[in-house]
């Protein structure tokens, strides 16, 4: 069996790293990933995927990426569950194994200087993808 996920999207917030009690670095982010097709009203919809980075990978992401950064990542889907108020809650997230920033520092600075505070301004059309 095989569990592999490859995503390209933009970070919805600046990544923040925390340390576990055993001193491991972990970062939880949400990646906005455009759907392939537009809706009937012509709008581009996106899925918001929860992603977890551990260790050096988490530290690198926090050092080099920010809100709106265009990121390619690969990992695997993980599910977990926990009890809250007597109910079982399920969480599905991607455990990142590697990532790559898909915009240069100059492109990032230009985007930040233009004041692109709304992620709808950052939508990539299929023709703009780097492959």
Short mmCIF file of N, CA and C in Angstrom, two decimals, residues 18-128:
data_model
loop_
_atom_site.label_atom_id
_atom_site.label_comp_id
_atom_site.label_asym_id
_atom_site.label_seq_id
_atom_site.Cartn_x
_atom_site.Cartn_y
_atom_site.Cartn_z
N UNK A 18 6.40 25.46 17.85
CA UNK A 18 6.37 25.22 19.28
C UNK A 18 7.27 24.02 19.57
N UNK A 19 7.67 23.91 20.82
CA UNK A 19 8.49 22.78 21.26
C UNK A 19 7.63 21.86 22.11
N UNK A 20 7.75 20.57 21.90
CA UNK A 20 7.05 19.60 22.71
C UNK A 20 7.79 19.44 24.04
N UNK A 21 7.18 18.80 25.03
CA UNK A 21 7.89 18.57 26.30
C UNK A 21 9.21 17.80 26.13
N UNK A 22 9.30 17.00 25.06
CA UNK A 22 10.55 16.27 24.79
C UNK A 22 11.48 17.07 23.89
N UNK A 23 11.23 18.38 23.74
CA UNK A 23 12.08 19.33 23.02
C UNK A 23 12.14 19.08 21.51
N UNK A 24 11.05 18.58 20.93
CA UNK A 24 10.97 18.43 19.48
C UNK A 24 10.21 19.63 18.91
N UNK A 25 10.65 20.11 17.76
CA UNK A 25 10.01 21.24 17.09
C UNK A 25 8.83 20.74 16.26
N UNK A 26 7.72 21.48 16.33
CA UNK A 26 6.54 21.12 15.52
C UNK A 26 5.85 22.41 15.08
N UNK A 27 5.37 22.39 13.85
CA UNK A 27 4.65 23.51 13.27
C UNK A 27 3.39 22.99 12.59
N UNK A 28 2.25 23.59 12.92
CA UNK A 28 0.98 23.27 12.27
C UNK A 28 0.61 24.45 11.38
N UNK A 29 0.34 24.19 10.12
CA UNK A 29 -0.06 25.24 9.19
C UNK A 29 -1.28 24.78 8.40
N UNK A 30 -1.90 25.75 7.75
CA UNK A 30 -2.99 25.45 6.83
C UNK A 30 -2.55 25.92 5.45
N UNK A 31 -2.70 25.04 4.48
CA UNK A 31 -2.32 25.33 3.10
C UNK A 31 -3.58 25.49 2.26
N UNK A 32 -3.72 26.65 1.60
CA UNK A 32 -4.86 26.89 0.71
C UNK A 32 -4.47 26.36 -0.67
N UNK A 33 -5.21 25.35 -1.12
CA UNK A 33 -4.92 24.69 -2.40
C UNK A 33 -6.12 24.88 -3.32
N UNK A 34 -5.88 25.52 -4.46
CA UNK A 34 -6.96 25.76 -5.42
C UNK A 34 -7.48 24.45 -5.99
N UNK A 35 -8.79 24.42 -6.16
CA UNK A 35 -9.38 23.30 -6.87
C UNK A 35 -9.11 23.48 -8.35
N UNK A 36 -9.16 22.40 -9.07
CA UNK A 36 -8.79 22.42 -10.48
C UNK A 36 -9.76 23.22 -11.35
N UNK A 37 -11.03 23.17 -11.01
CA UNK A 37 -12.04 23.82 -11.84
C UNK A 37 -12.76 24.90 -11.06
N UNK A 38 -13.31 25.86 -11.78
CA UNK A 38 -14.10 26.93 -11.17
C UNK A 38 -15.52 26.43 -10.92
N UNK A 39 -16.20 27.07 -9.97
CA UNK A 39 -17.58 26.71 -9.68
C UNK A 39 -18.50 27.21 -10.79
N UNK A 40 -19.78 26.89 -10.70
CA UNK A 40 -20.74 27.29 -11.74
C UNK A 40 -20.83 28.80 -11.88
N UNK A 41 -20.58 29.53 -10.79
CA UNK A 41 -20.64 30.99 -10.87
C UNK A 41 -19.30 31.59 -11.28
N UNK A 42 -18.35 30.75 -11.68
CA UNK A 42 -17.08 31.22 -12.22
C UNK A 42 -16.02 31.54 -11.19
N UNK A 43 -16.28 31.22 -9.93
CA UNK A 43 -15.30 31.51 -8.89
C UNK A 43 -14.39 30.31 -8.63
N UNK A 44 -13.15 30.61 -8.33
CA UNK A 44 -12.18 29.58 -7.99
C UNK A 44 -12.37 29.21 -6.52
N UNK A 45 -12.54 27.94 -6.25
CA UNK A 45 -12.67 27.49 -4.87
C UNK A 45 -11.36 26.87 -4.42
N UNK A 46 -11.18 26.82 -3.11
CA UNK A 46 -9.95 26.26 -2.56
C UNK A 46 -10.28 25.31 -1.42
N UNK A 47 -9.40 24.36 -1.22
CA UNK A 47 -9.47 23.49 -0.05
C UNK A 47 -8.40 23.98 0.92
N UNK A 48 -8.70 23.89 2.20
CA UNK A 48 -7.76 24.31 3.23
C UNK A 48 -7.30 23.07 3.97
N UNK A 49 -6.04 22.71 3.73
CA UNK A 49 -5.49 21.44 4.20
C UNK A 49 -4.58 21.69 5.40
N UNK A 50 -4.83 20.96 6.49
CA UNK A 50 -3.98 21.05 7.67
C UNK A 50 -2.72 20.22 7.45
N UNK A 51 -1.57 20.83 7.74
CA UNK A 51 -0.28 20.17 7.52
C UNK A 51 0.56 20.30 8.79
N UNK A 52 1.29 19.23 9.12
CA UNK A 52 2.16 19.22 10.29
C UNK A 52 3.60 19.00 9.83
N UNK A 53 4.51 19.84 10.34
CA UNK A 53 5.95 19.71 10.08
C UNK A 53 6.64 19.42 11.40
N UNK A 54 7.58 18.50 11.40
CA UNK A 54 8.33 18.15 12.61
C UNK A 54 9.81 18.41 12.41
N UNK A 55 10.52 18.64 13.51
CA UNK A 55 11.98 18.72 13.54
C UNK A 55 12.57 19.84 12.72
N UNK A 56 13.67 19.53 12.03
CA UNK A 56 14.38 20.53 11.21
C UNK A 56 13.49 21.10 10.11
N UNK A 57 12.58 20.28 9.62
CA UNK A 57 11.66 20.72 8.59
C UNK A 57 10.78 21.87 9.12
N UNK A 58 10.30 21.72 10.34
CA UNK A 58 9.49 22.77 10.98
C UNK A 58 10.32 24.03 11.17
N UNK A 59 11.55 23.87 11.62
CA UNK A 59 12.42 25.02 11.85
C UNK A 59 12.72 25.76 10.54
N UNK A 60 12.94 25.02 9.47
CA UNK A 60 13.22 25.63 8.16
C UNK A 60 12.00 26.38 7.63
N UNK A 61 10.82 25.78 7.77
CA UNK A 61 9.61 26.44 7.30
C UNK A 61 9.40 27.77 8.01
N UNK A 62 9.57 27.78 9.32
CA UNK A 62 9.38 29.01 10.10
C UNK A 62 10.41 30.06 9.70
N UNK A 63 11.62 29.63 9.40
CA UNK A 63 12.70 30.57 9.04
C UNK A 63 12.50 31.21 7.67
N UNK A 64 11.95 30.47 6.71
CA UNK A 64 11.95 30.94 5.33
C UNK A 64 10.58 31.25 4.73
N UNK A 65 9.50 30.82 5.36
CA UNK A 65 8.17 31.03 4.78
C UNK A 65 7.35 31.97 5.64
N UNK A 66 6.38 32.60 5.02
CA UNK A 66 5.48 33.51 5.73
C UNK A 66 4.08 33.36 5.18
N UNK A 67 3.18 34.16 5.70
CA UNK A 67 1.80 34.14 5.23
C UNK A 67 1.77 34.41 3.72
N UNK A 68 1.07 33.57 2.98
CA UNK A 68 0.96 33.74 1.54
C UNK A 68 2.07 33.10 0.74
N UNK A 69 3.07 32.54 1.39
CA UNK A 69 4.17 31.90 0.66
C UNK A 69 3.65 30.74 -0.18
N UNK A 70 4.12 30.68 -1.42
CA UNK A 70 3.77 29.59 -2.32
C UNK A 70 4.69 28.42 -2.02
N UNK A 71 4.09 27.29 -1.65
CA UNK A 71 4.86 26.14 -1.18
C UNK A 71 4.41 24.88 -1.90
N UNK A 72 5.39 24.06 -2.25
CA UNK A 72 5.14 22.71 -2.73
C UNK A 72 5.58 21.78 -1.61
N UNK A 73 4.78 20.79 -1.30
CA UNK A 73 5.19 19.85 -0.25
C UNK A 73 4.76 18.45 -0.61
N UNK A 74 5.46 17.51 -0.04
CA UNK A 74 5.01 16.13 -0.16
C UNK A 74 5.01 15.53 1.23
N UNK A 75 4.13 14.57 1.40
CA UNK A 75 3.98 13.93 2.70
C UNK A 75 3.00 12.80 2.60
N UNK A 76 2.38 12.49 3.74
CA UNK A 76 1.40 11.41 3.76
C UNK A 76 0.22 11.82 4.63
N UNK A 77 -0.94 11.30 4.29
CA UNK A 77 -2.15 11.60 5.05
C UNK A 77 -2.13 10.78 6.33
N UNK A 78 -2.45 11.47 7.41
CA UNK A 78 -2.55 10.82 8.72
C UNK A 78 -3.91 11.14 9.32
N UNK A 79 -4.48 10.19 10.00
CA UNK A 79 -5.71 10.42 10.75
C UNK A 79 -5.45 10.06 12.20
N UNK A 80 -6.10 10.82 13.08
CA UNK A 80 -6.01 10.54 14.51
C UNK A 80 -7.35 10.88 15.13
N UNK A 81 -7.55 10.44 16.35
CA UNK A 81 -8.79 10.76 17.04
C UNK A 81 -8.52 11.02 18.51
N UNK A 82 -9.45 11.73 19.11
CA UNK A 82 -9.34 12.03 20.54
C UNK A 82 -10.76 12.20 21.09
N UNK A 83 -10.85 12.15 22.41
CA UNK A 83 -12.14 12.30 23.09
C UNK A 83 -12.27 13.72 23.61
N UNK A 84 -13.44 14.33 23.38
CA UNK A 84 -13.72 15.65 23.94
C UNK A 84 -15.21 15.71 24.27
N UNK A 85 -15.51 16.04 25.50
CA UNK A 85 -16.89 16.11 25.97
C UNK A 85 -17.65 14.82 25.70
N UNK A 86 -16.97 13.69 25.87
CA UNK A 86 -17.62 12.40 25.69
C UNK A 86 -17.82 11.99 24.25
N UNK A 87 -17.34 12.80 23.30
CA UNK A 87 -17.48 12.47 21.88
C UNK A 87 -16.11 12.21 21.28
N UNK A 88 -16.05 11.28 20.36
CA UNK A 88 -14.82 11.00 19.63
C UNK A 88 -14.71 11.96 18.46
N UNK A 89 -13.60 12.67 18.39
CA UNK A 89 -13.35 13.62 17.30
C UNK A 89 -12.24 13.06 16.43
N UNK A 90 -12.38 13.22 15.12
CA UNK A 90 -11.40 12.72 14.16
C UNK A 90 -10.72 13.89 13.46
N UNK A 91 -9.43 13.75 13.23
CA UNK A 91 -8.64 14.77 12.55
C UNK A 91 -7.89 14.11 11.40
N UNK A 92 -7.96 14.72 10.23
CA UNK A 92 -7.18 14.26 9.08
C UNK A 92 -6.23 15.39 8.71
N UNK A 93 -4.96 15.07 8.58
CA UNK A 93 -3.95 16.07 8.26
C UNK A 93 -2.84 15.43 7.43
N UNK A 94 -2.01 16.28 6.86
CA UNK A 94 -0.87 15.80 6.09
C UNK A 94 0.38 15.93 6.96
N UNK A 95 1.13 14.87 7.06
CA UNK A 95 2.42 14.87 7.73
C UNK A 95 3.48 15.15 6.67
N UNK A 96 4.04 16.36 6.69
CA UNK A 96 4.99 16.77 5.66
C UNK A 96 6.31 16.03 5.80
N UNK A 97 6.87 15.64 4.66
CA UNK A 97 8.18 14.99 4.64
C UNK A 97 9.23 15.87 3.98
N UNK A 98 8.79 16.79 3.11
CA UNK A 98 9.69 17.77 2.51
C UNK A 98 8.85 18.91 1.95
N UNK A 99 9.50 20.05 1.74
CA UNK A 99 8.81 21.17 1.12
C UNK A 99 9.80 21.97 0.31
N UNK A 100 9.24 22.78 -0.58
CA UNK A 100 10.06 23.66 -1.41
C UNK A 100 9.30 24.96 -1.60
N UNK A 101 9.99 26.07 -1.40
CA UNK A 101 9.39 27.37 -1.67
C UNK A 101 9.41 27.59 -3.17
N UNK A 102 8.29 28.05 -3.74
CA UNK A 102 8.18 28.18 -5.18
C UNK A 102 8.23 29.63 -5.65
N UNK A 103 8.63 30.53 -4.77
CA UNK A 103 8.81 31.91 -5.17
C UNK A 103 10.11 32.43 -4.57
N UNK A 104 10.75 33.32 -5.29
CA UNK A 104 12.02 33.87 -4.81
C UNK A 104 11.77 34.88 -3.71
N UNK A 105 12.82 35.26 -3.02
CA UNK A 105 12.70 36.30 -1.99
C UNK A 105 12.22 37.61 -2.61
N UNK A 106 12.67 37.90 -3.83
CA UNK A 106 12.25 39.13 -4.50
C UNK A 106 10.76 39.09 -4.81
N UNK A 107 10.25 37.96 -5.28
CA UNK A 107 8.83 37.83 -5.57
C UNK A 107 8.01 37.96 -4.28
N UNK A 108 8.50 37.36 -3.22
CA UNK A 108 7.81 37.44 -1.93
C UNK A 108 7.77 38.88 -1.44
N UNK A 109 8.89 39.60 -1.53
CA UNK A 109 8.94 40.99 -1.08
C UNK A 109 8.00 41.85 -1.91
N UNK A 110 7.96 41.62 -3.22
CA UNK A 110 7.07 42.37 -4.09
C UNK A 110 5.61 42.13 -3.71
N UNK A 111 5.26 40.87 -3.47
CA UNK A 111 3.89 40.53 -3.08
C UNK A 111 3.53 41.18 -1.75
N UNK A 112 4.45 41.14 -0.78
CA UNK A 112 4.19 41.74 0.53
C UNK A 112 4.09 43.25 0.44
N UNK A 113 4.88 43.88 -0.42
CA UNK A 113 4.83 45.33 -0.57
C UNK A 113 3.57 45.81 -1.28
N UNK A 114 2.99 44.94 -2.09
CA UNK A 114 1.76 45.30 -2.77
C UNK A 114 0.55 45.22 -1.85
N UNK A 115 0.78 44.72 -0.64
CA UNK A 115 -0.30 44.66 0.35
C UNK A 115 -1.34 43.61 0.05
N UNK A 116 -0.93 42.48 -0.48
CA UNK A 116 -1.87 41.39 -0.78
C UNK A 116 -2.28 40.72 0.51
N UNK A 117 -3.26 41.29 1.19
CA UNK A 117 -3.69 40.74 2.46
C UNK A 117 -4.77 39.68 2.30
N UNK A 118 -5.41 39.66 1.15
CA UNK A 118 -6.46 38.69 0.90
C UNK A 118 -5.91 37.59 0.00
N UNK A 119 -6.09 36.34 0.39
CA UNK A 119 -5.52 35.23 -0.37
C UNK A 119 -6.13 35.10 -1.76
N UNK A 120 -7.30 35.71 -2.01
CA UNK A 120 -7.88 35.64 -3.35
C UNK A 120 -7.01 36.37 -4.36
N UNK A 121 -6.21 37.33 -3.89
CA UNK A 121 -5.28 38.02 -4.78
C UNK A 121 -4.11 37.13 -5.17
N UNK A 122 -3.93 36.03 -4.46
CA UNK A 122 -2.75 35.19 -4.65
C UNK A 122 -3.07 33.92 -5.43
N UNK A 123 -4.21 33.87 -6.07
CA UNK A 123 -4.64 32.67 -6.78
C UNK A 123 -3.74 32.44 -7.98
N UNK A 124 -3.29 31.22 -8.11
CA UNK A 124 -2.49 30.82 -9.27
C UNK A 124 -3.39 30.12 -10.27
N UNK A 125 -3.35 30.55 -11.48
CA UNK A 125 -4.07 29.85 -12.52
C UNK A 125 -3.22 28.67 -12.98
N UNK A 126 -3.85 27.72 -13.62
CA UNK A 126 -3.14 26.51 -14.03
C UNK A 126 -1.96 26.80 -14.94
N UNK A 127 -2.07 27.85 -15.76
CA UNK A 127 -1.00 28.20 -16.69
C UNK A 127 0.24 28.75 -15.94
N UNK A 128 0.05 29.23 -14.72
CA UNK A 128 1.13 29.83 -13.96
C UNK A 128 1.95 28.83 -13.15
#
